[in-house]
Amino acid sequence: MGFLSYLINGISLGSVYAIIALGYTMVYGIAKMLNFAHGDVIMIGAYVVLTAITGGINPLVAVLISMVVCTVLGMTIEKVAYKPLRNAASPLAVLITAIGISYLLQNIALIVFGAAPKSFPDFIKVPALKLAGGELVISGVAMVTIGACIVIVVALTFFVNRTKQGRAMKAVSEDKGAAQLMGINVNATISLTFAIGSALAAIAGVLLCAAYPSVTPYTGAMPGIKAFTAAVFGGIGSIPGAMIGGILLGVIEIFGKAYISSQVADAIVFSVLIIVLLVKPTGLFGKNIQEKV
């Protein structure tokens, strides 16, 4: 039963990575930029929930407040930091700005909340599921995390493929100039993408801290990098790819910790990424794009 237990834990952790990776893959797929401050939006969302619950607010309301705060934060970052650089001569300008925003959010959290880890409340009260006579136990947090990931991926896929705003996102992703000529508000579409990605970051922050109940100003740093790895692993720009890449990454990490060494688990994760990209540079679900010169 140890193998199955590790597998479930890996899928649960991978589901968190998948939700974070969806934010990366949507922003890159539509705006063609990497928002490396995404991981720190996760941290802000976790702190908002912690503060709200500590203040006596209902946990569900606290999560909704966190989503609103992160949505506003994501849209503000896009408007203030990224929009002026949208037509920059070098993509490095946006990348460096994203790293700067990441450090800014971390240092603001250090000033406001301090560097000491804060205990995250256990507010997910779903009872554990016991199978095989109690030998296999699936925690309530794991079930909620996996279920949330599935619901989010299905809802996001429906939104992108079946709604007017979703089709506008696909048009902007294909060709910003042509989309604008067809009457699509490119700036509003990119802002909506950041809003959705940031709201998902808030949910991911809550689920991550529910599974590992502590939060620091650096909580979102490593999960953000791993989720970006998952997005590239699955094929950045692909919603199913982000989900599959995140789950595979989580499973590899948990198995690496269980059967090899917890100290080299991260190295194993990134080594697998390198191997996959050597074999299939576009990722598992990525597509080769030909550009006319």
PDB file of C-alpha atoms in Angstrom:
ATOM      1  CA  MET A   1       0.000   0.000   0.000  1.00  0.00           C
ATOM      2  CA  GLY A   2       3.021   2.260   0.336  1.00  0.00           C
ATOM      3  CA  PHE A   3       3.258   2.658  -3.445  1.00  0.00           C
ATOM      4  CA  LEU A   4      -0.409   3.678  -3.754  1.00  0.00           C
ATOM      5  CA  SER A   5      -0.070   6.090  -0.846  1.00  0.00           C
ATOM      6  CA  TYR A   6       2.940   7.756  -2.482  1.00  0.00           C
ATOM      7  CA  LEU A   7       1.082   7.868  -5.796  1.00  0.00           C
ATOM      8  CA  ILE A   8      -1.920   9.641  -4.259  1.00  0.00           C
ATOM      9  CA  ASN A   9       0.324  12.115  -2.450  1.00  0.00           C
ATOM     10  CA  GLY A  10       2.151  12.741  -5.716  1.00  0.00           C
ATOM     11  CA  ILE A  11      -1.093  13.363  -7.602  1.00  0.00           C
ATOM     12  CA  SER A  12      -2.230  15.725  -4.828  1.00  0.00           C
ATOM     13  CA  LEU A  13       1.022  17.727  -4.914  1.00  0.00           C
ATOM     14  CA  GLY A  14       0.998  17.614  -8.704  1.00  0.00           C
ATOM     15  CA  SER A  15      -2.540  19.019  -8.733  1.00  0.00           C
ATOM     16  CA  VAL A  16      -1.271  22.097  -6.878  1.00  0.00           C
ATOM     17  CA  TYR A  17       1.564  22.447  -9.408  1.00  0.00           C
ATOM     18  CA  ALA A  18      -0.986  22.047 -12.211  1.00  0.00           C
ATOM     19  CA  ILE A  19      -3.200  24.869 -10.903  1.00  0.00           C
ATOM     20  CA  ILE A  20      -0.173  27.168 -10.628  1.00  0.00           C
ATOM     21  CA  ALA A  21       1.075  26.057 -14.061  1.00  0.00           C
ATOM     22  CA  LEU A  22      -2.272  27.028 -15.607  1.00  0.00           C
ATOM     23  CA  GLY A  23      -1.507  30.651 -14.712  1.00  0.00           C
ATOM     24  CA  TYR A  24       1.892  30.443 -16.399  1.00  0.00           C
ATOM     25  CA  THR A  25       0.589  28.683 -19.483  1.00  0.00           C
ATOM     26  CA  MET A  26      -2.335  31.073 -20.002  1.00  0.00           C
ATOM     27  CA  VAL A  27      -0.207  34.208 -19.682  1.00  0.00           C
ATOM     28  CA  TYR A  28       2.484  32.821 -21.961  1.00  0.00           C
ATOM     29  CA  GLY A  29      -0.003  31.429 -24.466  1.00  0.00           C
ATOM     30  CA  ILE A  30      -1.782  34.773 -24.846  1.00  0.00           C
ATOM     31  CA  ALA A  31       0.692  37.511 -23.893  1.00  0.00           C
ATOM     32  CA  LYS A  32       3.838  35.551 -24.895  1.00  0.00           C
ATOM     33  CA  MET A  33       5.597  36.480 -21.657  1.00  0.00           C
ATOM     34  CA  LEU A  34       6.741  34.654 -18.538  1.00  0.00           C
ATOM     35  CA  ASN A  35       5.313  36.103 -15.338  1.00  0.00           C
ATOM     36  CA  PHE A  36       7.928  35.003 -12.800  1.00  0.00           C
ATOM     37  CA  ALA A  37       6.108  36.984 -10.100  1.00  0.00           C
ATOM     38  CA  HIS A  38       3.301  34.409 -10.277  1.00  0.00           C
ATOM     39  CA  GLY A  39       4.739  32.339  -7.428  1.00  0.00           C
ATOM     40  CA  ASP A  40       4.731  35.355  -5.126  1.00  0.00           C
ATOM     41  CA  VAL A  41       1.071  36.047  -5.899  1.00  0.00           C
ATOM     42  CA  ILE A  42       0.488  32.563  -4.429  1.00  0.00           C
ATOM     43  CA  MET A  43       2.239  33.659  -1.242  1.00  0.00           C
ATOM     44  CA  ILE A  44       0.171  36.852  -1.004  1.00  0.00           C
ATOM     45  CA  GLY A  45      -3.006  34.819  -1.428  1.00  0.00           C
ATOM     46  CA  ALA A  46      -2.000  32.485   1.398  1.00  0.00           C
ATOM     47  CA  TYR A  47      -1.254  35.414   3.715  1.00  0.00           C
ATOM     48  CA  VAL A  48      -4.624  37.010   2.897  1.00  0.00           C
ATOM     49  CA  VAL A  49      -6.457  33.794   3.830  1.00  0.00           C
ATOM     50  CA  LEU A  50      -4.380  33.417   7.008  1.00  0.00           C
ATOM     51  CA  THR A  51      -5.096  37.013   8.063  1.00  0.00           C
ATOM     52  CA  ALA A  52      -8.804  36.735   7.273  1.00  0.00           C
ATOM     53  CA  ILE A  53      -9.300  33.449   9.155  1.00  0.00           C
ATOM     54  CA  THR A  54      -7.291  34.760  12.115  1.00  0.00           C
ATOM     55  CA  GLY A  55      -9.624  37.759  12.135  1.00  0.00           C
ATOM     56  CA  GLY A  56     -12.642  35.480  12.527  1.00  0.00           C
ATOM     57  CA  ILE A  57     -13.862  35.427   8.927  1.00  0.00           C
ATOM     58  CA  ASN A  58     -15.437  32.240   7.570  1.00  0.00           C
ATOM     59  CA  PRO A  59     -12.780  30.182   5.712  1.00  0.00           C
ATOM     60  CA  LEU A  60     -14.793  30.013   2.474  1.00  0.00           C
ATOM     61  CA  VAL A  61     -15.293  33.796   2.531  1.00  0.00           C
ATOM     62  CA  ALA A  62     -11.579  34.182   3.292  1.00  0.00           C
ATOM     63  CA  VAL A  63     -10.705  32.184   0.153  1.00  0.00           C
ATOM     64  CA  LEU A  64     -13.040  34.365  -1.939  1.00  0.00           C
ATOM     65  CA  ILE A  65     -11.430  37.507  -0.480  1.00  0.00           C
ATOM     66  CA  SER A  66      -8.003  36.083  -1.329  1.00  0.00           C
ATOM     67  CA  MET A  67      -9.094  35.445  -4.930  1.00  0.00           C
ATOM     68  CA  VAL A  68     -10.345  39.029  -5.251  1.00  0.00           C
ATOM     69  CA  VAL A  69      -7.145  40.472  -3.754  1.00  0.00           C
ATOM     70  CA  CYS A  70      -4.915  38.335  -6.000  1.00  0.00           C
ATOM     71  CA  THR A  71      -7.018  39.159  -9.066  1.00  0.00           C
ATOM     72  CA  VAL A  72      -6.648  42.900  -8.411  1.00  0.00           C
ATOM     73  CA  LEU A  73      -2.944  42.431  -7.682  1.00  0.00           C
ATOM     74  CA  GLY A  74      -2.359  40.493 -10.906  1.00  0.00           C
ATOM     75  CA  MET A  75      -4.192  43.060 -13.031  1.00  0.00           C
ATOM     76  CA  THR A  76      -2.303  45.898 -11.326  1.00  0.00           C
ATOM     77  CA  ILE A  77       1.059  44.226 -11.969  1.00  0.00           C
ATOM     78  CA  GLU A  78       0.149  43.732 -15.615  1.00  0.00           C
ATOM     79  CA  LYS A  79      -1.005  47.314 -16.080  1.00  0.00           C
ATOM     80  CA  VAL A  80       1.825  49.029 -14.179  1.00  0.00           C
ATOM     81  CA  ALA A  81       4.820  46.791 -14.894  1.00  0.00           C
ATOM     82  CA  TYR A  82       4.177  44.736 -18.037  1.00  0.00           C
ATOM     83  CA  LYS A  83       1.882  46.765 -20.283  1.00  0.00           C
ATOM     84  CA  PRO A  84       4.441  49.597 -20.868  1.00  0.00           C
ATOM     85  CA  LEU A  85       6.952  46.937 -22.000  1.00  0.00           C
ATOM     86  CA  ARG A  86       4.622  45.052 -24.323  1.00  0.00           C
ATOM     87  CA  ASN A  87       6.370  46.444 -27.400  1.00  0.00           C
ATOM     88  CA  ALA A  88       9.851  46.475 -25.881  1.00  0.00           C
ATOM     89  CA  ALA A  89      12.719  45.781 -28.249  1.00  0.00           C
ATOM     90  CA  SER A  90      13.944  42.846 -26.166  1.00  0.00           C
ATOM     91  CA  PRO A  91      11.884  40.246 -24.275  1.00  0.00           C
ATOM     92  CA  LEU A  92      14.562  40.413 -21.572  1.00  0.00           C
ATOM     93  CA  ALA A  93      13.058  43.710 -20.396  1.00  0.00           C
ATOM     94  CA  VAL A  94       9.819  41.968 -19.401  1.00  0.00           C
ATOM     95  CA  LEU A  95      11.703  39.044 -17.854  1.00  0.00           C
ATOM     96  CA  ILE A  96      13.878  41.311 -15.699  1.00  0.00           C
ATOM     97  CA  THR A  97      10.820  43.333 -14.670  1.00  0.00           C
ATOM     98  CA  ALA A  98       9.016  40.136 -13.635  1.00  0.00           C
ATOM     99  CA  ILE A  99      11.965  39.124 -11.456  1.00  0.00           C
ATOM    100  CA  GLY A 100      11.973  42.620  -9.933  1.00  0.00           C
ATOM    101  CA  ILE A 101       8.250  42.401  -9.133  1.00  0.00           C
ATOM    102  CA  SER A 102       8.879  39.007  -7.524  1.00  0.00           C
ATOM    103  CA  TYR A 103      11.513  40.425  -5.166  1.00  0.00           C
ATOM    104  CA  LEU A 104       9.314  43.453  -4.465  1.00  0.00           C
ATOM    105  CA  LEU A 105       6.394  41.272  -3.328  1.00  0.00           C
ATOM    106  CA  GLN A 106       8.695  39.119  -1.193  1.00  0.00           C
ATOM    107  CA  ASN A 107      10.183  42.131   0.564  1.00  0.00           C
ATOM    108  CA  ILE A 108       6.770  43.731   1.140  1.00  0.00           C
ATOM    109  CA  ALA A 109       5.668  40.461   2.774  1.00  0.00           C
ATOM    110  CA  LEU A 110       8.844  40.457   4.889  1.00  0.00           C
ATOM    111  CA  ILE A 111       8.095  43.980   6.128  1.00  0.00           C
ATOM    112  CA  VAL A 112       4.390  43.330   6.804  1.00  0.00           C
ATOM    113  CA  PHE A 113       4.419  39.748   8.124  1.00  0.00           C
ATOM    114  CA  GLY A 114       8.043  39.177   9.166  1.00  0.00           C
ATOM    115  CA  ALA A 115      10.412  36.365   8.200  1.00  0.00           C
ATOM    116  CA  ALA A 116       9.253  33.806  10.777  1.00  0.00           C
ATOM    117  CA  PRO A 117       7.010  30.994   9.447  1.00  0.00           C
ATOM    118  CA  LYS A 118       3.369  31.345  10.431  1.00  0.00           C
ATOM    119  CA  SER A 119       1.173  28.335  11.122  1.00  0.00           C
ATOM    120  CA  PHE A 120      -1.599  27.948   8.553  1.00  0.00           C
ATOM    121  CA  PRO A 121      -5.006  26.951   9.995  1.00  0.00           C
ATOM    122  CA  ASP A 122      -6.470  23.538   9.242  1.00  0.00           C
ATOM    123  CA  PHE A 123      -9.825  24.599   7.827  1.00  0.00           C
ATOM    124  CA  ILE A 124     -10.495  21.802   5.315  1.00  0.00           C
ATOM    125  CA  LYS A 125     -12.680  19.509   7.421  1.00  0.00           C
ATOM    126  CA  VAL A 126     -13.361  16.814   4.830  1.00  0.00           C
ATOM    127  CA  PRO A 127     -12.965  13.393   6.533  1.00  0.00           C
ATOM    128  CA  ALA A 128     -10.233  11.074   5.285  1.00  0.00           C
ATOM    129  CA  LEU A 129     -11.195   8.141   3.060  1.00  0.00           C
ATOM    130  CA  LYS A 130     -10.013   4.745   4.338  1.00  0.00           C
ATOM    131  CA  LEU A 131      -9.635   1.892   1.864  1.00  0.00           C
ATOM    132  CA  ALA A 132      -8.396  -1.717   2.046  1.00  0.00           C
ATOM    133  CA  GLY A 133      -9.399  -2.104   5.663  1.00  0.00           C
ATOM    134  CA  GLY A 134      -7.765   1.141   6.692  1.00  0.00           C
ATOM    135  CA  GLU A 135      -4.367   0.330   5.179  1.00  0.00           C
ATOM    136  CA  LEU A 136      -4.747   3.030   2.511  1.00  0.00           C
ATOM    137  CA  VAL A 137      -5.815   6.445   3.816  1.00  0.00           C
ATOM    138  CA  ILE A 138      -6.579   9.368   1.479  1.00  0.00           C
ATOM    139  CA  SER A 139      -6.640  12.646   3.380  1.00  0.00           C
ATOM    140  CA  GLY A 140      -9.431  15.158   2.960  1.00  0.00           C
ATOM    141  CA  VAL A 141      -6.948  17.786   1.771  1.00  0.00           C
ATOM    142  CA  ALA A 142      -5.721  15.444  -0.984  1.00  0.00           C
ATOM    143  CA  MET A 143      -9.269  14.723  -2.181  1.00  0.00           C
ATOM    144  CA  VAL A 144     -10.196  18.427  -2.194  1.00  0.00           C
ATOM    145  CA  THR A 145      -6.968  19.352  -4.023  1.00  0.00           C
ATOM    146  CA  ILE A 146      -7.365  16.721  -6.745  1.00  0.00           C
ATOM    147  CA  GLY A 147     -11.069  17.532  -7.149  1.00  0.00           C
ATOM    148  CA  ALA A 148     -10.374  21.270  -7.366  1.00  0.00           C
ATOM    149  CA  CYS A 149      -7.729  20.692 -10.044  1.00  0.00           C
ATOM    150  CA  ILE A 150     -10.102  18.626 -12.192  1.00  0.00           C
ATOM    151  CA  VAL A 151     -12.939  21.147 -11.851  1.00  0.00           C
ATOM    152  CA  ILE A 152     -10.644  24.084 -12.672  1.00  0.00           C
ATOM    153  CA  VAL A 153      -9.172  22.415 -15.769  1.00  0.00           C
ATOM    154  CA  VAL A 154     -12.624  21.433 -17.084  1.00  0.00           C
ATOM    155  CA  ALA A 155     -14.060  24.908 -16.400  1.00  0.00           C
ATOM    156  CA  LEU A 156     -11.062  26.647 -17.957  1.00  0.00           C
ATOM    157  CA  THR A 157     -11.180  24.445 -21.053  1.00  0.00           C
ATOM    158  CA  PHE A 158     -14.894  25.187 -21.465  1.00  0.00           C
ATOM    159  CA  PHE A 159     -14.277  28.912 -20.945  1.00  0.00           C
ATOM    160  CA  VAL A 160     -11.498  29.124 -23.537  1.00  0.00           C
ATOM    161  CA  ASN A 161     -13.283  27.039 -26.183  1.00  0.00           C
ATOM    162  CA  ARG A 162     -16.940  27.987 -25.697  1.00  0.00           C
ATOM    163  CA  THR A 163     -17.187  31.617 -24.577  1.00  0.00           C
ATOM    164  CA  LYS A 164     -16.707  34.874 -26.434  1.00  0.00           C
ATOM    165  CA  GLN A 165     -13.928  36.019 -24.089  1.00  0.00           C
ATOM    166  CA  GLY A 166     -12.199  32.640 -24.405  1.00  0.00           C
ATOM    167  CA  ARG A 167     -12.285  32.749 -28.193  1.00  0.00           C
ATOM    168  CA  ALA A 168     -10.896  36.292 -28.010  1.00  0.00           C
ATOM    169  CA  MET A 169      -7.993  34.910 -25.939  1.00  0.00           C
ATOM    170  CA  LYS A 170      -7.299  32.288 -28.598  1.00  0.00           C
ATOM    171  CA  ALA A 171      -7.395  34.953 -31.305  1.00  0.00           C
ATOM    172  CA  VAL A 172      -4.967  37.196 -29.421  1.00  0.00           C
ATOM    173  CA  SER A 173      -2.726  34.195 -28.877  1.00  0.00           C
ATOM    174  CA  GLU A 174      -2.636  33.508 -32.612  1.00  0.00           C
ATOM    175  CA  ASP A 175      -2.078  37.070 -33.825  1.00  0.00           C
ATOM    176  CA  LYS A 176      -2.493  40.229 -31.741  1.00  0.00           C
ATOM    177  CA  GLY A 177      -2.543  42.534 -34.766  1.00  0.00           C
ATOM    178  CA  ALA A 178      -5.180  40.566 -36.654  1.00  0.00           C
ATOM    179  CA  ALA A 179      -7.281  40.203 -33.497  1.00  0.00           C
ATOM    180  CA  GLN A 180      -7.227  43.971 -32.960  1.00  0.00           C
ATOM    181  CA  LEU A 181      -8.275  44.563 -36.562  1.00  0.00           C
ATOM    182  CA  MET A 182     -11.243  42.247 -35.959  1.00  0.00           C
ATOM    183  CA  GLY A 183     -12.418  44.448 -33.094  1.00  0.00           C
ATOM    184  CA  ILE A 184     -10.973  42.526 -30.142  1.00  0.00           C
ATOM    185  CA  ASN A 185      -9.715  44.631 -27.247  1.00  0.00           C
ATOM    186  CA  VAL A 186      -6.245  43.136 -26.868  1.00  0.00           C
ATOM    187  CA  ASN A 187      -5.378  45.045 -23.678  1.00  0.00           C
ATOM    188  CA  ALA A 188      -8.601  43.967 -21.941  1.00  0.00           C
ATOM    189  CA  THR A 189      -8.084  40.364 -23.053  1.00  0.00           C
ATOM    190  CA  ILE A 190      -4.548  40.247 -21.640  1.00  0.00           C
ATOM    191  CA  SER A 191      -5.763  41.850 -18.393  1.00  0.00           C
ATOM    192  CA  LEU A 192      -8.486  39.193 -18.128  1.00  0.00           C
ATOM    193  CA  THR A 193      -5.848  36.507 -18.597  1.00  0.00           C
ATOM    194  CA  PHE A 194      -3.789  37.920 -15.727  1.00  0.00           C
ATOM    195  CA  ALA A 195      -6.932  38.160 -13.596  1.00  0.00           C
ATOM    196  CA  ILE A 196      -7.799  34.482 -14.136  1.00  0.00           C
ATOM    197  CA  GLY A 197      -4.222  33.347 -13.582  1.00  0.00           C
ATOM    198  CA  SER A 198      -3.935  35.344 -10.351  1.00  0.00           C
ATOM    199  CA  ALA A 199      -7.258  34.023  -9.021  1.00  0.00           C
ATOM    200  CA  LEU A 200      -5.988  30.497  -9.661  1.00  0.00           C
ATOM    201  CA  ALA A 201      -2.786  31.407  -7.814  1.00  0.00           C
ATOM    202  CA  ALA A 202      -4.863  32.300  -4.747  1.00  0.00           C
ATOM    203  CA  ILE A 203      -6.568  28.894  -4.838  1.00  0.00           C
ATOM    204  CA  ALA A 204      -3.226  27.148  -5.306  1.00  0.00           C
ATOM    205  CA  GLY A 205      -1.749  29.052  -2.345  1.00  0.00           C
ATOM    206  CA  VAL A 206      -4.582  27.928  -0.087  1.00  0.00           C
ATOM    207  CA  LEU A 207      -4.318  24.274  -1.173  1.00  0.00           C
ATOM    208  CA  LEU A 208      -0.520  24.282  -0.880  1.00  0.00           C
ATOM    209  CA  CYS A 209      -0.593  25.708   2.644  1.00  0.00           C
ATOM    210  CA  ALA A 210      -3.412  23.361   3.637  1.00  0.00           C
ATOM    211  CA  ALA A 211      -1.174  20.410   2.721  1.00  0.00           C
ATOM    212  CA  TYR A 212       2.001  21.951   4.179  1.00  0.00           C
ATOM    213  CA  PRO A 213       0.579  24.156   6.964  1.00  0.00           C
ATOM    214  CA  SER A 214       3.003  27.050   7.220  1.00  0.00           C
ATOM    215  CA  VAL A 215       3.549  30.210   5.225  1.00  0.00           C
ATOM    216  CA  THR A 216       6.578  32.491   4.814  1.00  0.00           C
ATOM    217  CA  PRO A 217       7.416  35.295   2.364  1.00  0.00           C
ATOM    218  CA  TYR A 218       9.216  32.655   0.276  1.00  0.00           C
ATOM    219  CA  THR A 219       6.407  30.101   0.249  1.00  0.00           C
ATOM    220  CA  GLY A 220       5.591  30.618  -3.434  1.00  0.00           C
ATOM    221  CA  ALA A 221       9.163  30.761  -4.778  1.00  0.00           C
ATOM    222  CA  MET A 222      10.028  27.074  -5.274  1.00  0.00           C
ATOM    223  CA  PRO A 223       6.461  25.917  -6.097  1.00  0.00           C
ATOM    224  CA  GLY A 224       6.352  28.699  -8.687  1.00  0.00           C
ATOM    225  CA  ILE A 225       9.559  27.469 -10.328  1.00  0.00           C
ATOM    226  CA  LYS A 226       8.355  23.860 -10.260  1.00  0.00           C
ATOM    227  CA  ALA A 227       4.990  24.849 -11.706  1.00  0.00           C
ATOM    228  CA  PHE A 228       6.766  26.705 -14.507  1.00  0.00           C
ATOM    229  CA  THR A 229       8.755  23.515 -15.067  1.00  0.00           C
ATOM    230  CA  ALA A 230       5.452  21.597 -15.188  1.00  0.00           C
ATOM    231  CA  ALA A 231       4.065  24.042 -17.759  1.00  0.00           C
ATOM    232  CA  VAL A 232       7.138  23.563 -19.963  1.00  0.00           C
ATOM    233  CA  PHE A 233       7.049  19.809 -19.315  1.00  0.00           C
ATOM    234  CA  GLY A 234       3.450  19.544 -20.531  1.00  0.00           C
ATOM    235  CA  GLY A 235       3.891  22.040 -23.371  1.00  0.00           C
ATOM    236  CA  ILE A 236       3.578  25.672 -22.354  1.00  0.00           C
ATOM    237  CA  GLY A 237       0.434  27.223 -23.782  1.00  0.00           C
ATOM    238  CA  SER A 238      -1.578  23.990 -23.429  1.00  0.00           C
ATOM    239  CA  ILE A 239      -4.174  23.702 -20.639  1.00  0.00           C
ATOM    240  CA  PRO A 240      -4.254  19.854 -20.654  1.00  0.00           C
ATOM    241  CA  GLY A 241      -0.461  19.932 -20.873  1.00  0.00           C
ATOM    242  CA  ALA A 242      -0.222  22.053 -17.719  1.00  0.00           C
ATOM    243  CA  MET A 243      -2.413  19.564 -15.838  1.00  0.00           C
ATOM    244  CA  ILE A 244      -0.561  16.449 -17.022  1.00  0.00           C
ATOM    245  CA  GLY A 245       2.829  18.107 -16.566  1.00  0.00           C
ATOM    246  CA  GLY A 246       1.975  19.213 -13.025  1.00  0.00           C
ATOM    247  CA  ILE A 247       0.702  15.794 -11.957  1.00  0.00           C
ATOM    248  CA  LEU A 248       3.680  13.971 -13.475  1.00  0.00           C
ATOM    249  CA  LEU A 249       6.048  16.392 -11.761  1.00  0.00           C
ATOM    250  CA  GLY A 250       4.342  15.878  -8.396  1.00  0.00           C
ATOM    251  CA  VAL A 251       4.456  12.088  -8.744  1.00  0.00           C
ATOM    252  CA  ILE A 252       8.127  12.145  -9.755  1.00  0.00           C
ATOM    253  CA  GLU A 253       8.979  14.388  -6.797  1.00  0.00           C
ATOM    254  CA  ILE A 254       7.170  12.241  -4.205  1.00  0.00           C
ATOM    255  CA  PHE A 255       8.599   8.990  -5.586  1.00  0.00           C
ATOM    256  CA  GLY A 256      12.046  10.568  -5.685  1.00  0.00           C
ATOM    257  CA  LYS A 257      11.756  11.509  -2.007  1.00  0.00           C
ATOM    258  CA  ALA A 258      10.356   8.113  -1.045  1.00  0.00           C
ATOM    259  CA  TYR A 259      12.609   5.752  -2.979  1.00  0.00           C
ATOM    260  CA  ILE A 260      15.814   7.701  -3.647  1.00  0.00           C
ATOM    261  CA  SER A 261      16.507  10.686  -1.398  1.00  0.00           C
ATOM    262  CA  SER A 262      14.587  13.737  -0.245  1.00  0.00           C
ATOM    263  CA  GLN A 263      17.761  15.781  -0.681  1.00  0.00           C
ATOM    264  CA  VAL A 264      18.030  15.126  -4.418  1.00  0.00           C
ATOM    265  CA  ALA A 265      14.301  15.001  -5.257  1.00  0.00           C
ATOM    266  CA  ASP A 266      14.351  18.498  -6.771  1.00  0.00           C
ATOM    267  CA  ALA A 267      17.402  17.620  -8.857  1.00  0.00           C
ATOM    268  CA  ILE A 268      15.589  14.530 -10.146  1.00  0.00           C
ATOM    269  CA  VAL A 269      12.570  16.654 -11.141  1.00  0.00           C
ATOM    270  CA  PHE A 270      14.650  19.109 -13.153  1.00  0.00           C
ATOM    271  CA  SER A 271      16.748  16.302 -14.666  1.00  0.00           C
ATOM    272  CA  VAL A 272      13.591  14.653 -15.991  1.00  0.00           C
ATOM    273  CA  LEU A 273      12.573  17.990 -17.508  1.00  0.00           C
ATOM    274  CA  ILE A 274      15.910  18.265 -19.316  1.00  0.00           C
ATOM    275  CA  ILE A 275      15.572  14.727 -20.674  1.00  0.00           C
ATOM    276  CA  VAL A 276      12.005  15.354 -21.899  1.00  0.00           C
ATOM    277  CA  LEU A 277      12.996  18.603 -23.619  1.00  0.00           C
ATOM    278  CA  LEU A 278      15.946  16.908 -25.311  1.00  0.00           C
ATOM    279  CA  VAL A 279      13.586  14.283 -26.732  1.00  0.00           C
ATOM    280  CA  LYS A 280      10.603  16.593 -27.365  1.00  0.00           C
ATOM    281  CA  PRO A 281      11.579  20.289 -27.123  1.00  0.00           C
ATOM    282  CA  THR A 282       7.967  21.527 -27.296  1.00  0.00           C
ATOM    283  CA  GLY A 283       6.925  19.465 -24.254  1.00  0.00           C
ATOM    284  CA  LEU A 284       4.437  16.614 -24.125  1.00  0.00           C
ATOM    285  CA  PHE A 285       1.457  18.519 -25.589  1.00  0.00           C
ATOM    286  CA  GLY A 286       3.270  21.408 -27.271  1.00  0.00           C
ATOM    287  CA  LYS A 287       3.096  22.058 -31.002  1.00  0.00           C
ATOM    288  CA  ASN A 288       5.799  23.130 -33.391  1.00  0.00           C
ATOM    289  CA  ILE A 289       5.062  26.602 -34.763  1.00  0.00           C
ATOM    290  CA  GLN A 290       6.464  27.584 -38.139  1.00  0.00           C
ATOM    291  CA  GLU A 291       7.137  31.262 -38.721  1.00  0.00           C
ATOM    292  CA  LYS A 292       7.542  32.804 -42.147  1.00  0.00           C
ATOM    293  CA  VAL A 293      10.564  35.039 -42.533  1.00  0.00           C
TER     294      VAL A 293
END
